[in-house]
Amino acid sequence: MILGIEGVSCVGKTTLAAMLAPHLDQPTVIPCYFHASPDPTRLPTPEPFTADHQLANIAQFLDVEDLRLSRARQAAAEGRDVILDRTVDTLLAHAHAVGRMNGFDCDDQAQHTVTSKAVAMPDLTIMLTADPDVLARRARLRKGMPTIFYDRHFSEHFNAYFDHPLAPAVVRLDTTTGSPEELAARALDHIRRHQAGEHPQREAS
């Protein structure tokens, strides 16, 4: 299976991916766009102020998606599971959020841009959320974290996008309280239920 892990920065995606890996079938963990990029310094800035700028940014990130898709296909050919630290839905959620914050709407064009290409599409996405104040405290521990990534309004709009994502199945889990081990156990329960065919098409939890 291909498992996507989503959410804004500092919400616990990378930690969850690492904790789930031992429970899946020799999974390949594909890092987020920043860490998958051959040269992260060439990636676009996180807060464009026009629709055209945002669409150009998405096109640039889709070049990184090509690399991620290649790794996912290789893992599938080897019979291994895949864990995606962020999915293409991140690109659309980001466009939705910055558009709402800066007075433009390029959602339809962004979706067309993404769906016109082959991408690594998860079978199930675990969407992590957390209280904005908790995210801000975590972000202060990360040197150089752009403030938009833990802005309350950005988080609200980013999370709202996942009411209608591209991914066929989405589960929301709150990471505000509880240990990483407890979160991993909850996520693994949803994964097992999904593998057994017990999930509806979309689920919120």
Short mmCIF file of C-alpha atoms in Angstrom, two decimals:
data_model
loop_
_atom_site.label_atom_id
_atom_site.label_comp_id
_atom_site.label_asym_id
_atom_site.label_seq_id
_atom_site.Cartn_x
_atom_site.Cartn_y
_atom_site.Cartn_z
CA MET A 1 0.00 0.00 0.00
CA ILE A 2 0.94 3.66 -0.30
CA LEU A 3 0.36 5.54 2.96
CA GLY A 4 0.39 9.33 3.00
CA ILE A 5 1.05 11.35 6.14
CA GLU A 6 -0.16 14.93 6.01
CA GLY A 7 -0.47 18.09 8.07
CA VAL A 8 1.20 21.43 8.59
CA SER A 9 4.79 21.71 9.81
CA CYS A 10 5.58 20.62 13.39
CA VAL A 11 2.52 18.42 13.63
CA GLY A 12 4.49 15.16 13.91
CA LYS A 13 4.53 13.67 10.39
CA THR A 14 8.14 12.50 10.29
CA THR A 15 7.95 11.04 13.80
CA LEU A 16 4.80 9.11 12.92
CA ALA A 17 6.33 7.80 9.68
CA ALA A 18 9.32 6.44 11.59
CA MET A 19 7.13 4.77 14.19
CA LEU A 20 4.85 3.14 11.63
CA ALA A 21 7.64 1.82 9.42
CA PRO A 22 8.43 -1.30 11.52
CA HIS A 23 4.77 -2.37 11.28
CA LEU A 24 4.53 -2.26 7.48
CA ASP A 25 6.02 -4.45 4.75
CA GLN A 26 9.65 -3.29 4.37
CA PRO A 27 8.41 0.22 3.60
CA THR A 28 10.24 2.86 1.63
CA VAL A 29 9.84 6.18 3.45
CA ILE A 30 9.82 8.97 0.88
CA PRO A 31 10.74 12.31 2.44
CA CYS A 32 8.87 15.58 2.05
CA TYR A 33 9.49 17.83 -0.95
CA PHE A 34 12.16 19.85 0.82
CA HIS A 35 14.25 16.84 1.74
CA ALA A 36 13.55 15.00 -1.53
CA SER A 37 14.76 17.95 -3.60
CA PRO A 38 18.27 17.66 -5.07
CA ASP A 39 18.81 21.31 -4.09
CA PRO A 40 16.35 22.61 -1.46
CA THR A 41 17.81 26.11 -1.73
CA ARG A 42 16.26 26.41 -5.19
CA LEU A 43 12.74 25.65 -3.99
CA PRO A 44 10.29 28.58 -4.07
CA THR A 45 9.44 30.78 -1.11
CA PRO A 46 6.45 29.60 0.93
CA GLU A 47 4.24 32.67 0.59
CA PRO A 48 3.48 33.83 -2.98
CA PHE A 49 1.25 36.86 -3.32
CA THR A 50 -0.36 36.14 -6.71
CA ALA A 51 -2.11 33.19 -8.31
CA ASP A 52 0.43 33.07 -11.16
CA HIS A 53 3.29 32.95 -8.67
CA GLN A 54 1.63 30.12 -6.76
CA LEU A 55 0.97 28.09 -9.92
CA ALA A 56 4.60 28.50 -10.96
CA ASN A 57 5.64 27.25 -7.53
CA ILE A 58 3.48 24.15 -7.90
CA ALA A 59 5.06 23.38 -11.26
CA GLN A 60 8.47 23.53 -9.61
CA PHE A 61 7.42 21.21 -6.80
CA LEU A 62 6.02 18.77 -9.35
CA ASP A 63 9.56 18.32 -10.65
CA VAL A 64 10.40 17.00 -7.17
CA GLU A 65 7.26 14.88 -7.27
CA ASP A 66 8.67 13.13 -10.34
CA LEU A 67 11.58 11.94 -8.18
CA ARG A 68 9.25 10.84 -5.40
CA LEU A 69 7.03 8.96 -7.86
CA SER A 70 10.04 7.13 -9.25
CA ARG A 71 10.97 5.93 -5.76
CA ALA A 72 7.38 4.87 -5.04
CA ARG A 73 7.21 2.88 -8.27
CA GLN A 74 10.50 1.16 -7.49
CA ALA A 75 9.24 0.17 -4.04
CA ALA A 76 6.00 -1.17 -5.52
CA ALA A 77 7.96 -3.21 -8.05
CA GLU A 78 9.87 -4.74 -5.15
CA GLY A 79 6.64 -5.56 -3.30
CA ARG A 80 7.28 -3.03 -0.55
CA ASP A 81 4.92 -0.58 1.13
CA VAL A 82 5.45 3.16 0.71
CA ILE A 83 5.14 5.93 3.29
CA LEU A 84 4.88 9.43 1.84
CA ASP A 85 5.93 12.25 4.17
CA ARG A 86 3.53 14.73 2.54
CA THR A 87 1.59 13.99 -0.65
CA VAL A 88 0.58 16.04 -3.68
CA ASP A 89 -2.43 17.16 -1.63
CA THR A 90 0.08 19.29 0.30
CA LEU A 91 0.68 21.38 -2.82
CA LEU A 92 -3.04 22.00 -3.25
CA ALA A 93 -3.64 22.62 0.45
CA HIS A 94 -0.83 25.17 0.48
CA ALA A 95 -2.25 26.91 -2.59
CA HIS A 96 -5.68 26.98 -0.97
CA ALA A 97 -4.32 28.43 2.26
CA VAL A 98 -2.05 31.14 0.84
CA GLY A 99 -4.74 32.10 -1.64
CA ARG A 100 -7.26 32.67 1.14
CA MET A 101 -4.69 34.66 3.11
CA ASN A 102 -3.64 36.85 0.17
CA GLY A 103 -6.93 37.41 -1.63
CA PHE A 104 -6.66 35.09 -4.62
CA ASP A 105 -8.12 31.73 -5.64
CA CYS A 106 -6.21 29.39 -7.92
CA ASP A 107 -7.62 26.15 -6.54
CA ASP A 108 -9.10 24.90 -9.82
CA GLN A 109 -6.00 25.74 -11.86
CA ALA A 110 -3.75 24.20 -9.21
CA GLN A 111 -5.75 20.98 -9.21
CA HIS A 112 -5.64 20.82 -13.00
CA THR A 113 -1.86 21.29 -12.91
CA VAL A 114 -1.41 18.47 -10.41
CA THR A 115 -3.86 16.00 -11.96
CA SER A 116 -2.42 16.47 -15.45
CA LYS A 117 0.73 14.64 -14.32
CA ALA A 118 1.46 11.20 -12.92
CA VAL A 119 1.90 11.48 -9.15
CA ALA A 120 2.35 9.21 -6.15
CA MET A 121 -1.23 8.89 -4.91
CA PRO A 122 -1.75 7.33 -1.47
CA ASP A 123 -4.30 4.61 -0.84
CA LEU A 124 -4.84 6.11 2.60
CA THR A 125 -3.79 9.46 4.05
CA ILE A 126 -3.35 10.06 7.78
CA MET A 127 -4.03 13.77 8.26
CA LEU A 128 -2.48 15.11 11.48
CA THR A 129 -3.75 18.23 13.22
CA ALA A 130 -2.80 20.06 16.43
CA ASP A 131 -3.76 23.12 18.43
CA PRO A 132 -2.17 26.23 16.84
CA ASP A 133 -0.59 27.29 20.14
CA VAL A 134 1.07 23.89 20.43
CA LEU A 135 2.36 24.18 16.86
CA ALA A 136 3.78 27.63 17.58
CA ARG A 137 5.67 26.32 20.63
CA ARG A 138 7.11 23.45 18.61
CA ALA A 139 8.05 25.78 15.74
CA ARG A 140 10.08 28.02 18.01
CA LEU A 141 12.42 25.08 18.55
CA ARG A 142 13.13 24.84 14.81
CA LYS A 143 15.69 27.37 13.63
CA GLY A 144 14.61 29.30 10.55
CA MET A 145 11.04 27.98 10.39
CA PRO A 146 9.01 30.43 8.22
CA THR A 147 6.27 31.95 10.38
CA ILE A 148 3.55 31.20 7.83
CA PHE A 149 3.92 27.48 8.52
CA TYR A 150 2.62 27.88 12.04
CA ASP A 151 0.28 30.80 11.43
CA ARG A 152 -3.15 30.01 12.87
CA HIS A 153 -5.02 31.12 9.74
CA PHE A 154 -2.70 29.18 7.45
CA SER A 155 -3.32 26.03 9.49
CA GLU A 156 -7.07 26.52 9.41
CA HIS A 157 -7.19 26.94 5.63
CA PHE A 158 -4.65 24.16 5.02
CA ASN A 159 -6.65 21.73 7.14
CA ALA A 160 -9.95 22.79 5.54
CA TYR A 161 -8.64 21.78 2.13
CA PHE A 162 -8.62 18.15 3.29
CA ASP A 163 -12.42 18.13 3.40
CA HIS A 164 -12.13 17.51 -0.37
CA PRO A 165 -8.64 16.16 -1.17
CA LEU A 166 -7.43 14.14 -4.13
CA ALA A 167 -6.62 11.19 -1.87
CA PRO A 168 -9.42 8.60 -1.91
CA ALA A 169 -9.39 7.98 1.86
CA VAL A 170 -8.41 10.36 4.65
CA VAL A 171 -8.34 9.93 8.43
CA ARG A 172 -7.78 12.93 10.73
CA LEU A 173 -5.88 12.43 13.98
CA ASP A 174 -5.26 15.16 16.57
CA THR A 175 -1.69 15.22 17.93
CA THR A 176 -2.23 17.97 20.51
CA THR A 177 -2.13 15.51 23.40
CA GLY A 178 -0.93 11.95 23.85
CA SER A 179 2.39 10.28 23.28
CA PRO A 180 3.91 9.43 19.89
CA GLU A 181 3.37 5.78 20.75
CA GLU A 182 -0.35 6.35 21.34
CA LEU A 183 -0.66 8.24 18.06
CA ALA A 184 1.13 5.47 16.17
CA ALA A 185 -1.21 2.88 17.68
CA ARG A 186 -4.27 4.86 16.60
CA ALA A 187 -2.85 5.35 13.11
CA LEU A 188 -1.96 1.67 12.81
CA ASP A 189 -5.50 0.71 13.76
CA HIS A 190 -6.87 2.82 10.92
CA ILE A 191 -4.31 1.35 8.51
CA ARG A 192 -5.28 -2.21 9.42
CA ARG A 193 -8.97 -1.40 9.08
CA HIS A 194 -8.33 0.19 5.70
CA GLN A 195 -6.37 -2.86 4.53
CA ALA A 196 -9.27 -5.04 5.63
CA GLY A 197 -11.66 -2.94 3.55
CA GLU A 198 -13.50 -1.53 6.55
CA HIS A 199 -13.07 2.16 5.72
CA PRO A 200 -15.67 4.32 4.06
CA GLN A 201 -14.37 6.36 1.15
CA ARG A 202 -13.52 9.24 3.48
CA GLU A 203 -13.30 9.28 7.22
CA ALA A 204 -12.73 11.91 9.88
CA SER A 205 -11.48 10.93 13.30
#
